[in-house]
Amino acid sequence: MTIDLPEISLGYADDGAPAIYVDGTPVQSAPELMGLASWICAPDQALLCAQAVNHLAQQQTYTVIEDPARFSEWYRARHAAEAPGIVSPDAAYGLRGFGLPELDLITVPSILDQTLTFFAVNRQIGVPYKVTAPLNALDTPDYDPVPMTGKE
């Protein structure tokens, strides 16, 4: 027996506020989302849950890191390409000024012990953050920078 789950998409409501559409119905808060699609908090839906929580909380400021290895390659290459003291042309700030994050800490989104955990990159500066939110408080995720070393 298969279960048909509602379609989930990220977007914006008519007033411009971030919204999650559940089978075409816009919701603008995590509690509303849980009311229509509680299955999104299942461990096998951690990526979708992370994308929804991040979208509602931060809109386009952060992007969920879906592939930690690919992100690590991108970050290392961009960090290495920057000359010390030179600001990268594709970011508001040079990565070398922040240092090298502990990239091995970055994992795929997960739900464990009633807590959503994911990593997201700040789209303006390129720095990764660890994001955590208890499943009963998805409207207020905590964004904490990944520890850095080697600041120049």
mmCIF file of C-alpha atoms in Angstrom:
data_model
loop_
_atom_site.group_PDB
_atom_site.id
_atom_site.type_symbol
_atom_site.label_atom_id
_atom_site.label_comp_id
_atom_site.label_asym_id
_atom_site.label_seq_id
_atom_site.Cartn_x
_atom_site.Cartn_y
_atom_site.Cartn_z
ATOM 1 C CA MET A 1 0.000 0.000 0.000
ATOM 2 C CA THR A 2 1.389 3.398 -0.944
ATOM 3 C CA ILE A 3 0.530 6.607 0.799
ATOM 4 C CA ASP A 4 0.129 9.748 -1.269
ATOM 5 C CA LEU A 5 1.908 12.587 0.496
ATOM 6 C CA PRO A 6 0.949 16.172 -0.271
ATOM 7 C CA GLU A 7 3.148 18.182 -2.603
ATOM 8 C CA ILE A 8 5.406 20.628 -0.767
ATOM 9 C CA SER A 9 6.984 23.667 -2.434
ATOM 10 C CA LEU A 10 8.754 26.788 -1.224
ATOM 11 C CA GLY A 11 7.522 30.167 -2.341
ATOM 12 C CA TYR A 12 6.101 33.484 -1.286
ATOM 13 C CA ALA A 13 2.591 34.505 -0.301
ATOM 14 C CA ASP A 14 0.716 37.323 -2.003
ATOM 15 C CA ASP A 15 2.044 39.740 0.626
ATOM 16 C CA GLY A 16 5.652 38.786 -0.215
ATOM 17 C CA ALA A 17 6.274 36.862 3.002
ATOM 18 C CA PRO A 18 7.923 33.433 2.746
ATOM 19 C CA ALA A 19 5.460 30.577 2.510
ATOM 20 C CA ILE A 20 5.444 26.828 2.168
ATOM 21 C CA TYR A 21 2.770 25.497 -0.168
ATOM 22 C CA VAL A 22 1.162 22.210 0.854
ATOM 23 C CA ASP A 23 -0.864 20.954 -2.107
ATOM 24 C CA GLY A 24 -1.264 24.588 -3.141
ATOM 25 C CA THR A 25 -2.280 25.881 0.296
ATOM 26 C CA PRO A 26 0.160 28.507 1.615
ATOM 27 C CA VAL A 27 1.363 28.275 5.207
ATOM 28 C CA GLN A 28 3.630 30.849 6.811
ATOM 29 C CA SER A 29 4.704 29.206 10.051
ATOM 30 C CA ALA A 30 6.111 25.894 11.185
ATOM 31 C CA PRO A 31 3.054 25.088 13.357
ATOM 32 C CA GLU A 32 0.788 25.601 10.337
ATOM 33 C CA LEU A 33 3.080 23.377 8.262
ATOM 34 C CA MET A 34 3.010 20.637 10.913
ATOM 35 C CA GLY A 35 -0.780 20.830 10.938
ATOM 36 C CA LEU A 36 -0.961 20.022 7.229
ATOM 37 C CA ALA A 37 2.154 17.884 6.796
ATOM 38 C CA SER A 38 3.369 16.467 10.106
ATOM 39 C CA TRP A 39 5.199 13.729 8.181
ATOM 40 C CA ILE A 40 7.803 16.365 7.243
ATOM 41 C CA CYS A 41 9.359 15.774 10.710
ATOM 42 C CA ALA A 42 10.132 12.122 9.962
ATOM 43 C CA PRO A 43 13.877 11.356 9.901
ATOM 44 C CA ASP A 44 13.720 10.347 6.225
ATOM 45 C CA GLN A 45 12.320 13.815 5.411
ATOM 46 C CA ALA A 46 15.065 15.784 7.204
ATOM 47 C CA LEU A 47 16.239 17.544 4.032
ATOM 48 C CA LEU A 48 12.755 18.754 3.137
ATOM 49 C CA CYS A 49 12.136 19.784 6.749
ATOM 50 C CA ALA A 50 15.440 21.708 6.792
ATOM 51 C CA GLN A 51 14.596 23.478 3.532
ATOM 52 C CA ALA A 52 11.163 24.464 4.825
ATOM 53 C CA VAL A 53 12.412 25.663 8.227
ATOM 54 C CA ASN A 54 15.287 27.594 6.650
ATOM 55 C CA HIS A 55 12.978 29.213 4.086
ATOM 56 C CA LEU A 56 10.480 30.367 6.702
ATOM 57 C CA ALA A 57 13.170 31.602 9.097
ATOM 58 C CA GLN A 58 15.708 33.149 6.731
ATOM 59 C CA GLN A 59 14.152 33.334 3.257
ATOM 60 C CA GLN A 60 17.126 33.566 0.883
ATOM 61 C CA THR A 61 19.841 34.550 3.369
ATOM 62 C CA TYR A 62 21.003 30.942 3.846
ATOM 63 C CA THR A 63 20.999 27.853 1.632
ATOM 64 C CA VAL A 64 20.800 24.367 3.139
ATOM 65 C CA ILE A 65 23.977 22.359 2.491
ATOM 66 C CA GLU A 66 22.715 19.165 0.877
ATOM 67 C CA ASP A 67 26.080 17.651 -0.120
ATOM 68 C CA PRO A 68 28.796 18.234 2.502
ATOM 69 C CA ALA A 69 31.612 16.842 0.309
ATOM 70 C CA ARG A 70 30.690 19.100 -2.590
ATOM 71 C CA PHE A 71 30.410 22.111 -0.274
ATOM 72 C CA SER A 72 33.822 21.308 1.223
ATOM 73 C CA GLU A 73 35.403 21.158 -2.248
ATOM 74 C CA TRP A 74 33.770 24.461 -3.225
ATOM 75 C CA TYR A 75 34.815 26.202 -0.014
ATOM 76 C CA ARG A 76 38.422 24.951 -0.120
ATOM 77 C CA ALA A 77 38.810 25.934 -3.786
ATOM 78 C CA ARG A 78 37.385 29.394 -3.236
ATOM 79 C CA HIS A 79 39.416 29.902 -0.058
ATOM 80 C CA ALA A 80 42.634 28.823 -1.823
ATOM 81 C CA ALA A 81 41.927 31.058 -4.830
ATOM 82 C CA GLU A 82 41.781 34.179 -2.690
ATOM 83 C CA ALA A 83 45.029 36.022 -2.247
ATOM 84 C CA PRO A 84 45.610 36.988 1.378
ATOM 85 C CA GLY A 85 43.985 40.344 2.091
ATOM 86 C CA ILE A 86 42.085 40.413 -1.229
ATOM 87 C CA VAL A 87 38.296 40.361 -1.212
ATOM 88 C CA SER A 88 36.735 37.723 -3.449
ATOM 89 C CA PRO A 89 34.840 39.291 -6.381
ATOM 90 C CA ASP A 90 31.872 36.935 -5.898
ATOM 91 C CA ALA A 91 31.327 37.618 -2.194
ATOM 92 C CA ALA A 92 30.903 40.664 -0.040
ATOM 93 C CA TYR A 93 33.806 39.500 2.131
ATOM 94 C CA GLY A 94 36.880 37.383 1.527
ATOM 95 C CA LEU A 95 36.737 33.916 3.049
ATOM 96 C CA ARG A 96 40.309 34.169 4.309
ATOM 97 C CA GLY A 97 39.169 36.851 6.736
ATOM 98 C CA PHE A 98 36.907 34.289 8.382
ATOM 99 C CA GLY A 99 39.343 31.371 8.261
ATOM 100 C CA LEU A 100 38.783 27.772 7.295
ATOM 101 C CA PRO A 101 35.726 26.144 8.862
ATOM 102 C CA GLU A 102 35.955 22.724 10.418
ATOM 103 C CA LEU A 103 34.416 21.227 7.284
ATOM 104 C CA ASP A 104 34.411 17.687 8.666
ATOM 105 C CA LEU A 105 31.689 18.767 11.117
ATOM 106 C CA ILE A 106 29.245 19.444 8.265
ATOM 107 C CA THR A 107 26.740 16.639 7.704
ATOM 108 C CA VAL A 108 23.526 16.125 5.777
ATOM 109 C CA PRO A 109 20.317 17.265 7.489
ATOM 110 C CA SER A 110 19.099 14.936 10.219
ATOM 111 C CA ILE A 111 16.357 14.553 12.782
ATOM 112 C CA LEU A 112 17.525 12.859 15.959
ATOM 113 C CA ASP A 113 16.223 13.030 19.526
ATOM 114 C CA GLN A 114 13.386 15.362 18.481
ATOM 115 C CA THR A 115 15.843 17.919 17.061
ATOM 116 C CA LEU A 116 16.334 19.004 13.470
ATOM 117 C CA THR A 117 20.004 19.637 12.676
ATOM 118 C CA PHE A 118 21.351 20.919 9.383
ATOM 119 C CA PHE A 119 24.086 23.099 7.979
ATOM 120 C CA ALA A 120 23.501 26.148 5.830
ATOM 121 C CA VAL A 121 25.752 28.561 4.002
ATOM 122 C CA ASN A 122 25.257 32.306 4.267
ATOM 123 C CA ARG A 123 24.735 33.298 0.643
ATOM 124 C CA GLN A 124 26.337 36.715 1.028
ATOM 125 C CA ILE A 125 29.565 35.786 2.781
ATOM 126 C CA GLY A 126 29.889 32.063 1.999
ATOM 127 C CA VAL A 127 30.415 30.972 5.604
ATOM 128 C CA PRO A 128 28.696 27.795 6.901
ATOM 129 C CA TYR A 129 26.435 27.692 9.948
ATOM 130 C CA LYS A 130 25.123 24.833 12.049
ATOM 131 C CA VAL A 131 21.375 25.117 12.493
ATOM 132 C CA THR A 132 19.403 23.364 15.214
ATOM 133 C CA ALA A 133 15.741 23.459 16.128
ATOM 134 C CA PRO A 134 13.707 21.268 18.459
ATOM 135 C CA LEU A 135 10.789 19.796 16.549
ATOM 136 C CA ASN A 136 8.408 21.585 18.924
ATOM 137 C CA ALA A 137 10.042 24.968 18.146
ATOM 138 C CA LEU A 138 10.808 24.894 14.419
ATOM 139 C CA ASP A 139 9.855 28.573 14.104
ATOM 140 C CA THR A 140 12.963 29.596 16.047
ATOM 141 C CA PRO A 141 15.996 27.732 14.690
ATOM 142 C CA ASP A 142 19.432 28.653 16.053
ATOM 143 C CA TYR A 143 22.092 29.573 13.466
ATOM 144 C CA ASP A 144 25.631 29.260 14.860
ATOM 145 C CA PRO A 145 28.813 29.673 12.776
ATOM 146 C CA VAL A 146 30.817 26.503 12.232
ATOM 147 C CA PRO A 147 34.091 26.837 14.207
ATOM 148 C CA MET A 148 36.898 28.411 12.150
ATOM 149 C CA THR A 149 40.674 28.046 12.156
ATOM 150 C CA GLY A 150 43.474 29.855 10.349
ATOM 151 C CA LYS A 151 42.003 33.353 10.126
ATOM 152 C CA GLU A 152 44.249 35.598 7.995
#
